[in-house]
Amino acid sequence: MTSTSTAPPTSRLPDDRFLVPIRPAALRVAAVTAVAFVLGGATSFGQAFLPAEFASLANSASGWMMPTAVLVFLSARRRPEAAIAGALAFVALTVGYAVVSGWRGFPFDPVVWGVIGIVTGPVVGVAAHALRRRPMEAAVGAGVLAGILIGEGAYGLAVVAETTSPVYWWAVIVLGAALVVAMAVRLRSAVPVALMGFTTAVVAGAFILAFLALPLVFSAL
């Protein structure tokens, strides 16, 4: 006698188990993007009240990098989420600034900085997320962020010192150095600390070269 299977047919519906981890991540990324947009708009208002010593904050890469890194560090749980949040936050900061500036009668084209954000935002996001990770990964992440700060500070002092106050450029250099020192205290191991120092130097040098090349990029557009 042949037995008839009574097992229910296999469901063709998608398995919700694979969707559960995505929902909170998407909400966090959306929240980061929204906050970044507001901060970008607020920057347009705030730059009118900045003292001359810190006016460069509103016209610097570090001015976008720092809020992007902080937002991603506080929110992202995994590397892909950090990369996406970093890109969207950087772009949202730029777009928010452009929208509010245009509304105030000071048109600003966000395309160039938006493209820069798409390229560099994921790097900043992953670097910020790496600060939570194991020593070697945290060392590289800290080196990337510190290198951007120190590199821009050095660029500001060397290239645009005649038209801007040196106070802000020294401030970001000190902030980058403080990040290195704080992470070195946390790591307490020679190899990760050496890796962090090497990464900081490489990124700072790459930043200076990239910004020296920006005028050529702008002229070609």
Short mmCIF file of C-alpha atoms in Angstrom, two decimals:
data_model
loop_
_atom_site.label_atom_id
_atom_site.label_comp_id
_atom_site.label_asym_id
_atom_site.label_seq_id
_atom_site.Cartn_x
_atom_site.Cartn_y
_atom_site.Cartn_z
CA MET A 1 0.00 0.00 0.00
CA THR A 2 1.46 3.32 -1.06
CA SER A 3 1.40 6.07 1.59
CA THR A 4 0.32 9.55 0.63
CA SER A 5 2.41 12.41 1.96
CA THR A 6 0.48 14.82 4.13
CA ALA A 7 3.27 17.42 4.37
CA PRO A 8 2.10 20.92 3.49
CA PRO A 9 3.30 22.34 0.19
CA THR A 10 6.40 24.48 0.28
CA SER A 11 5.50 28.15 0.57
CA ARG A 12 6.59 30.39 -2.27
CA LEU A 13 6.33 33.51 -0.16
CA PRO A 14 9.58 35.28 0.84
CA ASP A 15 11.02 34.28 4.18
CA ASP A 16 10.56 37.21 6.58
CA ARG A 17 13.52 36.02 8.60
CA PHE A 18 15.81 37.57 6.01
CA LEU A 19 13.97 40.88 6.17
CA VAL A 20 14.03 41.41 9.93
CA PRO A 21 17.67 42.57 10.20
CA ILE A 22 17.16 44.99 7.30
CA ARG A 23 14.34 46.98 8.85
CA PRO A 24 16.15 48.50 11.84
CA ALA A 25 19.24 49.14 9.72
CA ALA A 26 17.14 50.96 7.12
CA LEU A 27 15.51 53.03 9.85
CA ARG A 28 18.90 53.96 11.31
CA VAL A 29 20.24 54.97 7.89
CA ALA A 30 17.11 57.02 7.22
CA ALA A 31 17.47 58.74 10.59
CA VAL A 32 21.14 59.54 9.94
CA THR A 33 20.26 60.97 6.53
CA ALA A 34 17.48 63.12 7.96
CA VAL A 35 19.63 64.47 10.78
CA ALA A 36 22.46 65.20 8.33
CA PHE A 37 20.08 67.12 6.06
CA VAL A 38 18.97 69.28 9.01
CA LEU A 39 22.57 69.85 10.10
CA GLY A 40 23.54 70.86 6.57
CA GLY A 41 20.72 73.38 6.48
CA ALA A 42 21.64 74.66 9.91
CA THR A 43 25.21 75.21 8.71
CA SER A 44 23.94 77.72 6.16
CA PHE A 45 22.39 79.73 8.98
CA GLY A 46 25.24 79.14 11.42
CA GLN A 47 28.03 80.34 9.16
CA ALA A 48 26.65 83.87 9.46
CA PHE A 49 27.38 83.74 13.19
CA LEU A 50 30.74 81.97 13.12
CA PRO A 51 33.66 84.08 14.38
CA ALA A 52 36.29 84.84 11.76
CA GLU A 53 38.70 82.36 13.38
CA PHE A 54 36.33 79.47 12.63
CA ALA A 55 34.73 80.67 9.39
CA SER A 56 36.57 77.92 7.48
CA LEU A 57 34.39 75.33 9.22
CA ALA A 58 31.59 76.15 6.77
CA ASN A 59 33.87 75.68 3.76
CA SER A 60 35.94 72.64 4.59
CA ALA A 61 35.91 68.90 4.06
CA SER A 62 36.32 68.32 7.79
CA GLY A 63 33.19 70.39 8.37
CA TRP A 64 31.22 67.63 6.60
CA MET A 65 33.43 64.74 7.67
CA MET A 66 33.07 65.27 11.42
CA PRO A 67 29.26 65.16 11.65
CA THR A 68 29.19 62.25 9.20
CA ALA A 69 31.65 60.27 11.35
CA VAL A 70 29.81 61.06 14.58
CA LEU A 71 26.40 60.10 13.18
CA VAL A 72 27.67 56.82 11.74
CA PHE A 73 29.65 55.97 14.87
CA LEU A 74 26.55 56.41 17.01
CA SER A 75 24.19 54.50 14.74
CA ALA A 76 25.75 51.91 12.43
CA ARG A 77 25.97 48.28 13.50
CA ARG A 78 27.68 46.70 10.48
CA ARG A 79 30.13 47.77 7.79
CA PRO A 80 27.66 47.85 4.86
CA GLU A 81 25.29 49.96 6.93
CA ALA A 82 28.17 52.27 7.90
CA ALA A 83 29.24 52.69 4.27
CA ILE A 84 25.73 53.49 3.06
CA ALA A 85 25.03 55.81 5.98
CA GLY A 86 28.35 57.59 5.43
CA ALA A 87 27.59 58.28 1.78
CA LEU A 88 24.00 59.39 2.40
CA ALA A 89 24.95 61.54 5.38
CA PHE A 90 27.67 63.37 3.46
CA VAL A 91 25.34 63.96 0.50
CA ALA A 92 22.46 64.99 2.77
CA LEU A 93 24.68 67.54 4.51
CA THR A 94 25.58 69.03 1.14
CA VAL A 95 22.01 69.03 -0.17
CA GLY A 96 20.64 70.47 3.07
CA TYR A 97 23.18 73.26 2.89
CA ALA A 98 22.33 73.93 -0.78
CA VAL A 99 18.56 73.98 -0.15
CA VAL A 100 18.73 76.42 2.76
CA SER A 101 21.38 78.59 1.12
CA GLY A 102 19.25 78.86 -2.02
CA TRP A 103 16.22 79.73 0.08
CA ARG A 104 18.28 82.47 1.77
CA GLY A 105 19.33 83.88 -1.61
CA PHE A 106 22.82 82.40 -1.77
CA PRO A 107 22.71 79.71 -4.47
CA PHE A 108 25.08 76.79 -3.95
CA ASP A 109 25.61 73.98 -6.45
CA PRO A 110 25.80 70.69 -4.51
CA VAL A 111 26.87 68.51 -7.46
CA VAL A 112 30.64 68.54 -6.99
CA TRP A 113 30.56 68.08 -3.22
CA GLY A 114 27.76 65.55 -3.63
CA VAL A 115 30.01 63.46 -5.88
CA ILE A 116 32.85 63.83 -3.39
CA GLY A 117 30.48 62.66 -0.68
CA ILE A 118 29.44 59.58 -2.64
CA VAL A 119 33.10 58.65 -3.10
CA THR A 120 34.47 59.53 0.35
CA GLY A 121 31.37 59.11 2.50
CA PRO A 122 31.56 55.30 2.60
CA VAL A 123 35.24 55.51 3.61
CA VAL A 124 34.44 57.92 6.45
CA GLY A 125 31.48 55.80 7.52
CA VAL A 126 33.41 52.54 7.63
CA ALA A 127 36.31 54.27 9.41
CA ALA A 128 33.97 55.67 12.06
CA HIS A 129 32.34 52.26 12.55
CA ALA A 130 35.79 50.65 12.82
CA LEU A 131 36.45 52.61 16.01
CA ARG A 132 34.11 50.13 17.74
CA ARG A 133 35.90 47.08 16.35
CA ARG A 134 39.00 45.04 17.18
CA PRO A 135 42.36 46.77 17.69
CA MET A 136 43.79 46.50 14.18
CA GLU A 137 40.56 47.61 12.54
CA ALA A 138 40.10 50.42 15.07
CA ALA A 139 43.67 51.54 14.41
CA VAL A 140 43.03 51.88 10.67
CA GLY A 141 39.71 53.64 11.24
CA ALA A 142 41.26 56.14 13.63
CA GLY A 143 44.15 56.67 11.23
CA VAL A 144 41.80 57.47 8.35
CA LEU A 145 39.79 60.01 10.34
CA ALA A 146 42.85 61.58 11.96
CA GLY A 147 44.62 61.70 8.60
CA ILE A 148 41.75 63.65 7.04
CA LEU A 149 41.77 66.16 9.89
CA ILE A 150 45.53 66.60 10.02
CA GLY A 151 45.83 66.61 6.22
CA GLU A 152 43.25 69.34 5.81
CA GLY A 153 44.78 71.36 8.63
CA ALA A 154 48.21 71.15 7.02
CA TYR A 155 46.73 72.04 3.63
CA GLY A 156 44.95 75.03 5.12
CA LEU A 157 48.11 76.33 6.79
CA ALA A 158 50.28 75.79 3.72
CA VAL A 159 47.98 76.74 0.84
CA VAL A 160 45.19 79.07 1.97
CA ALA A 161 46.77 80.66 5.05
CA GLU A 162 46.86 84.09 3.41
CA THR A 163 43.07 84.22 2.93
CA THR A 164 41.86 82.33 6.03
CA SER A 165 42.49 82.36 9.74
CA PRO A 166 44.98 79.74 10.91
CA VAL A 167 42.95 79.08 14.07
CA TYR A 168 40.56 76.58 12.51
CA TRP A 169 43.34 74.73 10.69
CA TRP A 170 45.32 74.36 13.91
CA ALA A 171 42.12 73.27 15.67
CA VAL A 172 41.51 70.36 13.28
CA ILE A 173 45.17 69.32 13.50
CA VAL A 174 44.89 69.23 17.28
CA LEU A 175 41.62 67.32 17.03
CA GLY A 176 43.21 64.73 14.74
CA ALA A 177 46.21 64.39 17.05
CA ALA A 178 43.88 64.04 20.05
CA LEU A 179 42.06 61.19 18.29
CA VAL A 180 45.38 59.42 17.70
CA VAL A 181 46.43 59.86 21.34
CA ALA A 182 43.06 58.72 22.69
CA MET A 183 43.06 55.62 20.48
CA ALA A 184 46.68 54.84 21.37
CA VAL A 185 45.70 54.86 25.06
CA ARG A 186 42.87 52.47 24.29
CA LEU A 187 44.93 50.13 22.08
CA ARG A 188 47.97 49.84 24.39
CA SER A 189 49.84 47.74 21.86
CA ALA A 190 52.78 48.71 19.68
CA VAL A 191 51.63 47.09 16.42
CA PRO A 192 48.14 48.67 16.22
CA VAL A 193 49.52 52.04 17.35
CA ALA A 194 52.23 51.87 14.66
CA LEU A 195 49.61 50.92 12.08
CA MET A 196 47.47 53.87 13.14
CA GLY A 197 50.41 56.25 12.83
CA PHE A 198 51.27 54.91 9.38
CA THR A 199 47.65 55.18 8.21
CA THR A 200 47.38 58.72 9.55
CA ALA A 201 50.49 59.81 7.65
CA VAL A 202 49.42 58.14 4.40
CA VAL A 203 45.87 59.55 4.50
CA ALA A 204 47.10 63.04 5.43
CA GLY A 205 49.51 63.02 2.50
CA ALA A 206 46.86 61.67 0.13
CA PHE A 207 44.43 64.34 1.30
CA ILE A 208 46.89 67.15 0.58
CA LEU A 209 47.64 65.78 -2.90
CA ALA A 210 43.94 65.34 -3.64
CA PHE A 211 43.09 68.90 -2.61
CA LEU A 212 45.98 70.29 -4.62
CA ALA A 213 44.46 68.51 -7.63
CA LEU A 214 40.92 69.80 -7.00
CA PRO A 215 41.39 73.07 -8.94
CA LEU A 216 42.24 71.02 -12.01
CA VAL A 217 39.10 68.95 -11.50
CA PHE A 218 36.91 72.03 -11.09
CA SER A 219 38.39 73.67 -14.18
CA ALA A 220 37.68 70.56 -16.23
CA LEU A 221 33.99 70.53 -15.26
#
